[in-house]
């Protein structure tokens, strides 16, 4: 029977790899793979294959006696303990819906299913090991690449088995009437006992921890060494050290010495998991359905919502049946954003914030906190320009899976595009205007100089406020254009490009986005500078900022409108089925 | 709740006119040189084996995907030249109800009303919800509905703007027997009210009950277009009592490449 399960796993991996290789016939994947491959080579590969020295990670600055091994063992201890405290569900080995449909009704024993699951997780562990080995080689941590890889495999496999075993044990406890809370209480009491032991021992055996006496890193390292390498810690962390030792081995001899005990711990975990006779099937079916729902949500483009349960959202405003159609798409996408962008939320939350900032700014003049808050608001504002369009995806990126529905609507292409991108523009602009007003409010606390008096500040704020919506318009057109022009790059779920080619595609996309933005900004910046130059002859150039901003925003609006028109045409021609066929 | 007889009395010129429709995916021909017409009041059954091009045809003539060649006219409006006017007349129902998982039932109707500019949407929507027996679910999200109810919601949204052209792709999938009966009656009622309907289904008894004529497709090509009696005459091999299933099997067998 295990051979059939091996066959399933082997063929799945083989077919997936073949599909990815075949996909390289398409230029978009080939270029992605080349760029991604180059990135991986220059970032990791040179240090792995090329014999290039590892990048200094700063570890060398830390004194030799620093107990890295004990600290890593302690981290493993925390991870393992957390598996006994936080989870609350019954054991559920996650299978895909297809696996549930084929394997659960098949004459396969529970043990065999567990073996299949373990086999499957090994694929994931293999790639994680590869990645972690590349990273640890790049940042240089001594040892041999092969022993590093084997060390990572032992650590990850043992942890994986422990998580499965602990989930089985938790289920057995639940079946015997021991509730989650009782189990947690017992684990926490045990931790409290250990902490008490350490504190009592430390008080009796170690000099009291006094920051004044620790002047440099070697002092801290010596104290940490004493703490971890004497008293109860070595006993407590002994098993965890065994798991870590193969990874930390400095040469092959040390590795083989460490391998036996580590493999024994791994084998004991394996026996524990296989011998646990726990009914996980029902919970697994439920988990597989949830997994399928999550995949469907991710496929619909809403990866942020993949782990969130769907909740009803209040409509942002009342949608009348007659009126401009793009507003319907704005309304729909604002609903998908949740409660953050309803009129009610803004009325409740925004006015107190604005009044608070102005009152605080005016009453606490010259205060450092007010200046810091003002700058913080401004930094957030500028960050929002860059990050906002990536975070707010209530547009085609969310609706890619529903694009066939959108194509049925009696609307011209550009109106659909406008309606789709309106929601993130509105959300982003509203947030940015709020930050701008807060900065202005807190800015009242900064004393006015000759150059930047209150009037000019308001003028500059007005200028920024006028520019922001148009800038957001352009910034949001770019990723939406990418969705319509290269939809397969935005595919998510199991059909999505993964690995090197996906990394390459993302890199190409990021570079392209920056270039297009720079190109779009050039004419607007040119007109802005021209207006300031012309105004210079008859007024203070600082006072001309609002006028220049209005002109620049008109230029941006014109560029955006042209982009919108072209994108509308692209939407009318859009054929997702052709992409899928490819 | 008795099933009404099929509609056989079209009332005027074609509401759906398809001429030389072709859809290519690289070198693969999904639909080839397809021409047909459906008049108001007619229900045309689109049949054919898997991969015959039925869904591609429906998606092309509803404006979801652009055809490679050919023209589609909906109530006289060219779908390529006047897509807004053409799509205003269309309702498309796929086998899998396509809904927005963050809009409630009521919000779906409000949204659809604005998209199709239905002035009296509230009354029509309420009436549809009651007819489809989901009025009590107005506040629910699609995730809280059963598959059949989702299908009903999609139907309510599709009928809200009183479409003159209706495309149904496997419309009975997921419906219970009562739902199936209602759907059949609903199709016939819409046809009687003057809608031109194209129905794609593998359920031949459904086609027999509701269709005025059928179009048989195979590997993207039309192999027959006519009334049920005509298709029987052509493919029954003089056997008067041949079932539509036998006729369909013969039709697709005889034209084997």
mmCIF file with all atom_site columns, C-alpha atoms in Angstrom, chain B residues 23-212:
data_model
loop_
_atom_site.group_PDB
_atom_site.id
_atom_site.type_symbol
_atom_site.label_atom_id
_atom_site.label_alt_id
_atom_site.label_comp_id
_atom_site.label_asym_id
_atom_site.label_entity_id
_atom_site.label_seq_id
_atom_site.pdbx_PDB_ins_code
_atom_site.Cartn_x
_atom_site.Cartn_y
_atom_site.Cartn_z
_atom_site.occupancy
_atom_site.B_iso_or_equiv
_atom_site.pdbx_formal_charge
_atom_site.auth_seq_id
_atom_site.auth_comp_id
_atom_site.auth_asym_id
_atom_site.auth_atom_id
_atom_site.pdbx_PDB_model_num
ATOM 1   C CA . UNK B 1 23  ? -12.632 31.173 -31.175 1.00 0.00 ? 23  UNK B CA 1
ATOM 2   C CA . UNK B 1 24  ? -9.024  30.073 -31.380 1.00 0.00 ? 24  UNK B CA 1
ATOM 3   C CA . UNK B 1 25  ? -6.558  29.405 -28.601 1.00 0.00 ? 25  UNK B CA 1
ATOM 4   C CA . UNK B 1 26  ? -3.224  29.498 -30.385 1.00 0.00 ? 26  UNK B CA 1
ATOM 5   C CA . UNK B 1 27  ? -3.536  26.624 -32.855 1.00 0.00 ? 27  UNK B CA 1
ATOM 6   C CA . UNK B 1 28  ? -6.488  25.018 -31.053 1.00 0.00 ? 28  UNK B CA 1
ATOM 7   C CA . UNK B 1 29  ? -9.920  25.769 -32.507 1.00 0.00 ? 29  UNK B CA 1
ATOM 8   C CA . UNK B 1 30  ? -12.511 25.853 -29.735 1.00 0.00 ? 30  UNK B CA 1
ATOM 9   C CA . UNK B 1 31  ? -15.379 27.090 -31.929 1.00 0.00 ? 31  UNK B CA 1
ATOM 10  C CA . UNK B 1 32  ? -15.368 27.246 -35.707 1.00 0.00 ? 32  UNK B CA 1
ATOM 11  C CA . UNK B 1 33  ? -17.530 29.353 -38.055 1.00 0.00 ? 33  UNK B CA 1
ATOM 12  C CA . UNK B 1 34  ? -20.659 29.047 -35.973 1.00 0.00 ? 34  UNK B CA 1
ATOM 13  C CA . UNK B 1 35  ? -23.799 30.816 -37.185 1.00 0.00 ? 35  UNK B CA 1
ATOM 14  C CA . UNK B 1 36  ? -27.277 30.689 -35.744 1.00 0.00 ? 36  UNK B CA 1
ATOM 15  C CA . UNK B 1 37  ? -30.159 32.900 -34.619 1.00 0.00 ? 37  UNK B CA 1
ATOM 16  C CA . UNK B 1 38  ? -32.610 32.791 -31.745 1.00 0.00 ? 38  UNK B CA 1
ATOM 17  C CA . UNK B 1 39  ? -35.822 34.794 -31.856 1.00 0.00 ? 39  UNK B CA 1
ATOM 18  C CA . UNK B 1 40  ? -37.731 36.224 -28.907 1.00 0.00 ? 40  UNK B CA 1
ATOM 19  C CA . UNK B 1 41  ? -39.766 33.480 -27.270 1.00 0.00 ? 41  UNK B CA 1
ATOM 20  C CA . UNK B 1 42  ? -37.455 30.722 -28.476 1.00 0.00 ? 42  UNK B CA 1
ATOM 21  C CA . UNK B 1 43  ? -35.471 28.442 -26.222 1.00 0.00 ? 43  UNK B CA 1
ATOM 22  C CA . UNK B 1 44  ? -32.479 26.981 -27.998 1.00 0.00 ? 44  UNK B CA 1
ATOM 23  C CA . UNK B 1 45  ? -30.725 23.968 -26.523 1.00 0.00 ? 45  UNK B CA 1
ATOM 24  C CA . UNK B 1 46  ? -26.968 23.859 -27.002 1.00 0.00 ? 46  UNK B CA 1
ATOM 25  C CA . UNK B 1 47  ? -25.806 20.271 -26.867 1.00 0.00 ? 47  UNK B CA 1
ATOM 26  C CA . UNK B 1 48  ? -22.683 18.341 -27.574 1.00 0.00 ? 48  UNK B CA 1
ATOM 27  C CA . UNK B 1 49  ? -20.164 16.079 -25.928 1.00 0.00 ? 49  UNK B CA 1
ATOM 28  C CA . UNK B 1 50  ? -17.597 17.394 -23.464 1.00 0.00 ? 50  UNK B CA 1
ATOM 29  C CA . UNK B 1 51  ? -15.147 19.751 -25.147 1.00 0.00 ? 51  UNK B CA 1
ATOM 30  C CA . UNK B 1 52  ? -17.568 20.493 -28.002 1.00 0.00 ? 52  UNK B CA 1
ATOM 31  C CA . UNK B 1 53  ? -17.283 24.250 -27.395 1.00 0.00 ? 53  UNK B CA 1
ATOM 32  C CA . UNK B 1 54  ? -20.646 24.883 -25.723 1.00 0.00 ? 54  UNK B CA 1
ATOM 33  C CA . UNK B 1 55  ? -19.314 26.927 -22.818 1.00 0.00 ? 55  UNK B CA 1
ATOM 34  C CA . UNK B 1 56  ? -16.864 28.790 -25.058 1.00 0.00 ? 56  UNK B CA 1
ATOM 35  C CA . UNK B 1 57  ? -19.749 29.671 -27.379 1.00 0.00 ? 57  UNK B CA 1
ATOM 36  C CA . UNK B 1 58  ? -21.861 30.947 -24.497 1.00 0.00 ? 58  UNK B CA 1
ATOM 37  C CA . UNK B 1 59  ? -18.960 32.948 -23.089 1.00 0.00 ? 59  UNK B CA 1
ATOM 38  C CA . UNK B 1 60  ? -18.264 34.510 -26.490 1.00 0.00 ? 60  UNK B CA 1
ATOM 39  C CA . UNK B 1 61  ? -21.845 35.491 -27.201 1.00 0.00 ? 61  UNK B CA 1
ATOM 40  C CA . UNK B 1 62  ? -22.341 36.930 -23.727 1.00 0.00 ? 62  UNK B CA 1
ATOM 41  C CA . UNK B 1 63  ? -19.252 39.158 -24.049 1.00 0.00 ? 63  UNK B CA 1
ATOM 42  C CA . UNK B 1 64  ? -17.157 37.418 -21.395 1.00 0.00 ? 64  UNK B CA 1
ATOM 43  C CA . UNK B 1 65  ? -14.424 36.501 -23.838 1.00 0.00 ? 65  UNK B CA 1
ATOM 44  C CA . UNK B 1 66  ? -13.757 38.128 -27.191 1.00 0.00 ? 66  UNK B CA 1
ATOM 45  C CA . UNK B 1 67  ? -14.279 35.906 -30.246 1.00 0.00 ? 67  UNK B CA 1
ATOM 46  C CA . UNK B 1 68  ? -11.362 35.579 -32.643 1.00 0.00 ? 68  UNK B CA 1
ATOM 47  C CA . UNK B 1 69  ? -13.657 36.127 -35.645 1.00 0.00 ? 69  UNK B CA 1
ATOM 48  C CA . UNK B 1 70  ? -17.334 36.605 -36.358 1.00 0.00 ? 70  UNK B CA 1
ATOM 49  C CA . UNK B 1 71  ? -20.080 38.843 -35.101 1.00 0.00 ? 71  UNK B CA 1
ATOM 50  C CA . UNK B 1 72  ? -22.692 38.643 -32.367 1.00 0.00 ? 72  UNK B CA 1
ATOM 51  C CA . UNK B 1 73  ? -25.782 40.828 -32.290 1.00 0.00 ? 73  UNK B CA 1
ATOM 52  C CA . UNK B 1 74  ? -27.976 41.075 -29.209 1.00 0.00 ? 74  UNK B CA 1
ATOM 53  C CA . UNK B 1 75  ? -31.359 42.696 -29.879 1.00 0.00 ? 75  UNK B CA 1
ATOM 54  C CA . UNK B 1 76  ? -29.798 44.395 -32.891 1.00 0.00 ? 76  UNK B CA 1
ATOM 55  C CA . UNK B 1 77  ? -26.762 45.690 -30.996 1.00 0.00 ? 77  UNK B CA 1
ATOM 56  C CA . UNK B 1 78  ? -23.379 44.474 -32.158 1.00 0.00 ? 78  UNK B CA 1
ATOM 57  C CA . UNK B 1 79  ? -21.649 43.057 -29.094 1.00 0.00 ? 79  UNK B CA 1
ATOM 58  C CA . UNK B 1 80  ? -18.233 44.285 -30.262 1.00 0.00 ? 80  UNK B CA 1
ATOM 59  C CA . UNK B 1 81  ? -19.325 47.770 -31.344 1.00 0.00 ? 81  UNK B CA 1
ATOM 60  C CA . UNK B 1 82  ? -22.052 48.541 -28.783 1.00 0.00 ? 82  UNK B CA 1
ATOM 61  C CA . UNK B 1 83  ? -21.175 46.275 -25.860 1.00 0.00 ? 83  UNK B CA 1
ATOM 62  C CA . UNK B 1 84  ? -22.965 48.382 -23.239 1.00 0.00 ? 84  UNK B CA 1
ATOM 63  C CA . UNK B 1 85  ? -26.301 48.387 -25.073 1.00 0.00 ? 85  UNK B CA 1
ATOM 64  C CA . UNK B 1 86  ? -25.953 44.697 -25.917 1.00 0.00 ? 86  UNK B CA 1
ATOM 65  C CA . UNK B 1 87  ? -25.000 43.591 -22.408 1.00 0.00 ? 87  UNK B CA 1
ATOM 66  C CA . UNK B 1 88  ? -27.854 45.607 -20.890 1.00 0.00 ? 88  UNK B CA 1
ATOM 67  C CA . UNK B 1 89  ? -30.187 42.991 -22.424 1.00 0.00 ? 89  UNK B CA 1
ATOM 68  C CA . UNK B 1 90  ? -28.256 39.908 -21.288 1.00 0.00 ? 90  UNK B CA 1
ATOM 69  C CA . UNK B 1 91  ? -28.365 37.633 -18.258 1.00 0.00 ? 91  UNK B CA 1
ATOM 70  C CA . UNK B 1 92  ? -25.816 34.856 -18.012 1.00 0.00 ? 92  UNK B CA 1
ATOM 71  C CA . UNK B 1 93  ? -26.084 31.976 -15.561 1.00 0.00 ? 93  UNK B CA 1
ATOM 72  C CA . UNK B 1 94  ? -23.118 29.678 -15.213 1.00 0.00 ? 94  UNK B CA 1
ATOM 73  C CA . UNK B 1 95  ? -23.210 26.240 -13.622 1.00 0.00 ? 95  UNK B CA 1
ATOM 74  C CA . UNK B 1 96  ? -21.258 27.614 -10.662 1.00 0.00 ? 96  UNK B CA 1
ATOM 75  C CA . UNK B 1 97  ? -23.015 30.666 -9.195  1.00 0.00 ? 97  UNK B CA 1
ATOM 76  C CA . UNK B 1 98  ? -20.596 33.579 -9.323  1.00 0.00 ? 98  UNK B CA 1
ATOM 77  C CA . UNK B 1 99  ? -21.080 35.811 -6.313  1.00 0.00 ? 99  UNK B CA 1
ATOM 78  C CA . UNK B 1 100 ? -19.029 38.246 -4.259  1.00 0.00 ? 100 UNK B CA 1
ATOM 79  C CA . UNK B 1 101 ? -18.310 36.555 -0.973  1.00 0.00 ? 101 UNK B CA 1
ATOM 80  C CA . UNK B 1 102 ? -18.308 39.824 0.997   1.00 0.00 ? 102 UNK B CA 1
ATOM 81  C CA . UNK B 1 103 ? -21.724 41.114 -0.169  1.00 0.00 ? 103 UNK B CA 1
ATOM 82  C CA . UNK B 1 104 ? -24.923 39.964 1.508   1.00 0.00 ? 104 UNK B CA 1
ATOM 83  C CA . UNK B 1 105 ? -27.919 38.763 -0.508  1.00 0.00 ? 105 UNK B CA 1
ATOM 84  C CA . UNK B 1 106 ? -29.550 42.199 -0.262  1.00 0.00 ? 106 UNK B CA 1
ATOM 85  C CA . UNK B 1 107 ? -26.307 43.985 -1.118  1.00 0.00 ? 107 UNK B CA 1
ATOM 86  C CA . UNK B 1 108 ? -25.951 41.795 -4.225  1.00 0.00 ? 108 UNK B CA 1
ATOM 87  C CA . UNK B 1 109 ? -29.346 43.010 -5.406  1.00 0.00 ? 109 UNK B CA 1
ATOM 88  C CA . UNK B 1 110 ? -28.566 46.662 -4.633  1.00 0.00 ? 110 UNK B CA 1
ATOM 89  C CA . UNK B 1 111 ? -25.263 46.378 -6.484  1.00 0.00 ? 111 UNK B CA 1
ATOM 90  C CA . UNK B 1 112 ? -26.833 44.670 -9.511  1.00 0.00 ? 112 UNK B CA 1
ATOM 91  C CA . UNK B 1 113 ? -29.612 47.271 -9.584  1.00 0.00 ? 113 UNK B CA 1
ATOM 92  C CA . UNK B 1 114 ? -27.078 50.092 -9.892  1.00 0.00 ? 114 UNK B CA 1
ATOM 93  C CA . UNK B 1 115 ? -25.036 48.271 -12.524 1.00 0.00 ? 115 UNK B CA 1
ATOM 94  C CA . UNK B 1 116 ? -28.145 47.671 -14.664 1.00 0.00 ? 116 UNK B CA 1
ATOM 95  C CA . UNK B 1 117 ? -29.866 50.949 -13.633 1.00 0.00 ? 117 UNK B CA 1
ATOM 96  C CA . UNK B 1 118 ? -33.065 49.308 -12.410 1.00 0.00 ? 118 UNK B CA 1
ATOM 97  C CA . UNK B 1 119 ? -35.162 52.150 -11.000 1.00 0.00 ? 119 UNK B CA 1
ATOM 98  C CA . UNK B 1 120 ? -37.702 50.010 -9.154  1.00 0.00 ? 120 UNK B CA 1
ATOM 99  C CA . UNK B 1 121 ? -35.142 47.443 -8.052  1.00 0.00 ? 121 UNK B CA 1
ATOM 100 C CA . UNK B 1 122 ? -36.332 47.289 -4.473  1.00 0.00 ? 122 UNK B CA 1
ATOM 101 C CA . UNK B 1 123 ? -39.811 46.012 -5.380  1.00 0.00 ? 123 UNK B CA 1
ATOM 102 C CA . UNK B 1 124 ? -38.579 43.667 -8.106  1.00 0.00 ? 124 UNK B CA 1
ATOM 103 C CA . UNK B 1 125 ? -35.794 42.362 -5.886  1.00 0.00 ? 125 UNK B CA 1
ATOM 104 C CA . UNK B 1 126 ? -38.132 41.699 -2.998  1.00 0.00 ? 126 UNK B CA 1
ATOM 105 C CA . UNK B 1 127 ? -40.542 39.914 -5.309  1.00 0.00 ? 127 UNK B CA 1
ATOM 106 C CA . UNK B 1 128 ? -37.750 37.771 -6.750  1.00 0.00 ? 128 UNK B CA 1
ATOM 107 C CA . UNK B 1 129 ? -36.417 36.864 -3.309  1.00 0.00 ? 129 UNK B CA 1
ATOM 108 C CA . UNK B 1 130 ? -39.903 35.814 -2.247  1.00 0.00 ? 130 UNK B CA 1
ATOM 109 C CA . UNK B 1 131 ? -40.487 33.844 -5.443  1.00 0.00 ? 131 UNK B CA 1
ATOM 110 C CA . UNK B 1 132 ? -37.194 32.048 -4.971  1.00 0.00 ? 132 UNK B CA 1
ATOM 111 C CA . UNK B 1 133 ? -37.877 31.590 -1.251  1.00 0.00 ? 133 UNK B CA 1
ATOM 112 C CA . UNK B 1 134 ? -34.738 33.299 -0.029  1.00 0.00 ? 134 UNK B CA 1
ATOM 113 C CA . UNK B 1 135 ? -36.348 36.471 1.317   1.00 0.00 ? 135 UNK B CA 1
ATOM 114 C CA . UNK B 1 136 ? -35.407 35.426 4.848   1.00 0.00 ? 136 UNK B CA 1
ATOM 115 C CA . UNK B 1 137 ? -31.745 35.173 3.821   1.00 0.00 ? 137 UNK B CA 1
ATOM 116 C CA . UNK B 1 138 ? -31.451 38.820 2.727   1.00 0.00 ? 138 UNK B CA 1
ATOM 117 C CA . UNK B 1 139 ? -28.867 39.524 5.405   1.00 0.00 ? 139 UNK B CA 1
ATOM 118 C CA . UNK B 1 140 ? -26.708 36.458 4.758   1.00 0.00 ? 140 UNK B CA 1
ATOM 119 C CA . UNK B 1 141 ? -23.355 36.241 3.035   1.00 0.00 ? 141 UNK B CA 1
ATOM 120 C CA . UNK B 1 142 ? -22.910 33.683 0.225   1.00 0.00 ? 142 UNK B CA 1
ATOM 121 C CA . UNK B 1 143 ? -20.679 31.658 2.541   1.00 0.00 ? 143 UNK B CA 1
ATOM 122 C CA . UNK B 1 144 ? -23.698 31.139 4.816   1.00 0.00 ? 144 UNK B CA 1
ATOM 123 C CA . UNK B 1 145 ? -25.896 29.828 1.997   1.00 0.00 ? 145 UNK B CA 1
ATOM 124 C CA . UNK B 1 146 ? -26.228 26.350 0.577   1.00 0.00 ? 146 UNK B CA 1
ATOM 125 C CA . UNK B 1 147 ? -25.253 25.771 -3.041  1.00 0.00 ? 147 UNK B CA 1
ATOM 126 C CA . UNK B 1 148 ? -28.863 25.790 -4.175  1.00 0.00 ? 148 UNK B CA 1
ATOM 127 C CA . UNK B 1 149 ? -29.511 29.079 -2.402  1.00 0.00 ? 149 UNK B CA 1
ATOM 128 C CA . UNK B 1 150 ? -26.445 30.618 -3.991  1.00 0.00 ? 150 UNK B CA 1
ATOM 129 C CA . UNK B 1 151 ? -27.831 29.523 -7.338  1.00 0.00 ? 151 UNK B CA 1
ATOM 130 C CA . UNK B 1 152 ? -31.144 31.178 -6.453  1.00 0.00 ? 152 UNK B CA 1
ATOM 131 C CA . UNK B 1 153 ? -29.356 34.395 -5.524  1.00 0.00 ? 153 UNK B CA 1
ATOM 132 C CA . UNK B 1 154 ? -27.523 34.361 -8.857  1.00 0.00 ? 154 UNK B CA 1
ATOM 133 C CA . UNK B 1 155 ? -30.888 33.875 -10.576 1.00 0.00 ? 155 UNK B CA 1
ATOM 134 C CA . UNK B 1 156 ? -32.426 36.774 -8.642  1.00 0.00 ? 156 UNK B CA 1
ATOM 135 C CA . UNK B 1 157 ? -29.524 39.027 -9.657  1.00 0.00 ? 157 UNK B CA 1
ATOM 136 C CA . UNK B 1 158 ? -29.771 37.872 -13.278 1.00 0.00 ? 158 UNK B CA 1
ATOM 137 C CA . UNK B 1 159 ? -33.517 38.471 -13.568 1.00 0.00 ? 159 UNK B CA 1
ATOM 138 C CA . UNK B 1 160 ? -33.513 41.797 -11.731 1.00 0.00 ? 160 UNK B CA 1
ATOM 139 C CA . UNK B 1 161 ? -33.156 43.859 -14.922 1.00 0.00 ? 161 UNK B CA 1
ATOM 140 C CA . UNK B 1 162 ? -35.715 41.792 -16.879 1.00 0.00 ? 162 UNK B CA 1
ATOM 141 C CA . UNK B 1 163 ? -33.249 40.578 -19.538 1.00 0.00 ? 163 UNK B CA 1
ATOM 142 C CA . UNK B 1 164 ? -34.414 39.996 -23.091 1.00 0.00 ? 164 UNK B CA 1
ATOM 143 C CA . UNK B 1 165 ? -31.640 37.487 -23.757 1.00 0.00 ? 165 UNK B CA 1
ATOM 144 C CA . UNK B 1 166 ? -30.790 34.730 -21.316 1.00 0.00 ? 166 UNK B CA 1
ATOM 145 C CA . UNK B 1 167 ? -27.872 32.307 -21.436 1.00 0.00 ? 167 UNK B CA 1
ATOM 146 C CA . UNK B 1 168 ? -27.877 29.316 -19.137 1.00 0.00 ? 168 UNK B CA 1
ATOM 147 C CA . UNK B 1 169 ? -24.873 27.028 -18.795 1.00 0.00 ? 169 UNK B CA 1
ATOM 148 C CA . UNK B 1 170 ? -25.882 23.799 -17.018 1.00 0.00 ? 170 UNK B CA 1
ATOM 149 C CA . UNK B 1 171 ? -28.511 25.656 -14.978 1.00 0.00 ? 171 UNK B CA 1
ATOM 150 C CA . UNK B 1 172 ? -29.765 22.704 -12.950 1.00 0.00 ? 172 UNK B CA 1
ATOM 151 C CA . UNK B 1 173 ? -26.462 21.828 -11.315 1.00 0.00 ? 173 UNK B CA 1
ATOM 152 C CA . UNK B 1 174 ? -26.873 21.736 -7.567  1.00 0.00 ? 174 UNK B CA 1
ATOM 153 C CA . UNK B 1 175 ? -30.625 22.313 -7.514  1.00 0.00 ? 175 UNK B CA 1
ATOM 154 C CA . UNK B 1 176 ? -33.019 20.017 -5.650  1.00 0.00 ? 176 UNK B CA 1
ATOM 155 C CA . UNK B 1 177 ? -36.053 18.501 -7.470  1.00 0.00 ? 177 UNK B CA 1
ATOM 156 C CA . UNK B 1 178 ? -38.293 21.404 -6.476  1.00 0.00 ? 178 UNK B CA 1
ATOM 157 C CA . UNK B 1 179 ? -35.608 23.865 -7.572  1.00 0.00 ? 179 UNK B CA 1
ATOM 158 C CA . UNK B 1 180 ? -35.284 22.033 -10.896 1.00 0.00 ? 180 UNK B CA 1
ATOM 159 C CA . UNK B 1 181 ? -39.020 22.179 -11.467 1.00 0.00 ? 181 UNK B CA 1
ATOM 160 C CA . UNK B 1 182 ? -39.078 25.891 -10.640 1.00 0.00 ? 182 UNK B CA 1
ATOM 161 C CA . UNK B 1 183 ? -36.124 26.555 -12.914 1.00 0.00 ? 183 UNK B CA 1
ATOM 162 C CA . UNK B 1 184 ? -37.804 24.829 -15.834 1.00 0.00 ? 184 UNK B CA 1
ATOM 163 C CA . UNK B 1 185 ? -40.985 26.823 -15.307 1.00 0.00 ? 185 UNK B CA 1
ATOM 164 C CA . UNK B 1 186 ? -39.003 29.994 -14.910 1.00 0.00 ? 186 UNK B CA 1
ATOM 165 C CA . UNK B 1 187 ? -37.225 29.404 -18.248 1.00 0.00 ? 187 UNK B CA 1
ATOM 166 C CA . UNK B 1 188 ? -40.528 28.802 -19.990 1.00 0.00 ? 188 UNK B CA 1
ATOM 167 C CA . UNK B 1 189 ? -42.168 31.801 -18.341 1.00 0.00 ? 189 UNK B CA 1
ATOM 168 C CA . UNK B 1 190 ? -39.328 34.093 -19.444 1.00 0.00 ? 190 UNK B CA 1
ATOM 169 C CA . UNK B 1 191 ? -39.619 32.722 -22.976 1.00 0.00 ? 191 UNK B CA 1
ATOM 170 C CA . UNK B 1 192 ? -43.357 33.368 -22.971 1.00 0.00 ? 192 UNK B CA 1
ATOM 171 C CA . UNK B 1 193 ? -42.653 36.899 -21.838 1.00 0.00 ? 193 UNK B CA 1
ATOM 172 C CA . UNK B 1 194 ? -40.530 37.333 -24.956 1.00 0.00 ? 194 UNK B CA 1
ATOM 173 C CA . UNK B 1 195 ? -36.998 36.457 -23.873 1.00 0.00 ? 195 UNK B CA 1
ATOM 174 C CA . UNK B 1 196 ? -34.672 34.624 -26.246 1.00 0.00 ? 196 UNK B CA 1
ATOM 175 C CA . UNK B 1 197 ? -32.963 31.840 -24.333 1.00 0.00 ? 197 UNK B CA 1
ATOM 176 C CA . UNK B 1 198 ? -29.962 29.633 -24.993 1.00 0.00 ? 198 UNK B CA 1
ATOM 177 C CA . UNK B 1 199 ? -29.584 26.693 -22.711 1.00 0.00 ? 199 UNK B CA 1
ATOM 178 C CA . UNK B 1 200 ? -26.536 24.480 -22.573 1.00 0.00 ? 200 UNK B CA 1
ATOM 179 C CA . UNK B 1 201 ? -27.004 21.184 -20.801 1.00 0.00 ? 201 UNK B CA 1
ATOM 180 C CA . UNK B 1 202 ? -26.151 17.522 -20.869 1.00 0.00 ? 202 UNK B CA 1
ATOM 181 C CA . UNK B 1 203 ? -29.587 16.772 -19.413 1.00 0.00 ? 203 UNK B CA 1
ATOM 182 C CA . UNK B 1 204 ? -31.449 15.796 -22.560 1.00 0.00 ? 204 UNK B CA 1
ATOM 183 C CA . UNK B 1 205 ? -34.799 15.467 -20.824 1.00 0.00 ? 205 UNK B CA 1
ATOM 184 C CA . UNK B 1 206 ? -34.483 19.122 -19.801 1.00 0.00 ? 206 UNK B CA 1
ATOM 185 C CA . UNK B 1 207 ? -33.904 20.099 -23.415 1.00 0.00 ? 207 UNK B CA 1
ATOM 186 C CA . UNK B 1 208 ? -36.841 17.969 -24.476 1.00 0.00 ? 208 UNK B CA 1
ATOM 187 C CA . UNK B 1 209 ? -39.100 19.693 -21.975 1.00 0.00 ? 209 UNK B CA 1
ATOM 188 C CA . UNK B 1 210 ? -38.163 23.307 -22.537 1.00 0.00 ? 210 UNK B CA 1
ATOM 189 C CA . UNK B 1 211 ? -36.427 23.782 -25.885 1.00 0.00 ? 211 UNK B CA 1
ATOM 190 C CA . UNK B 1 212 ? -38.041 24.843 -29.107 1.00 0.00 ? 212 UNK B CA 1
#
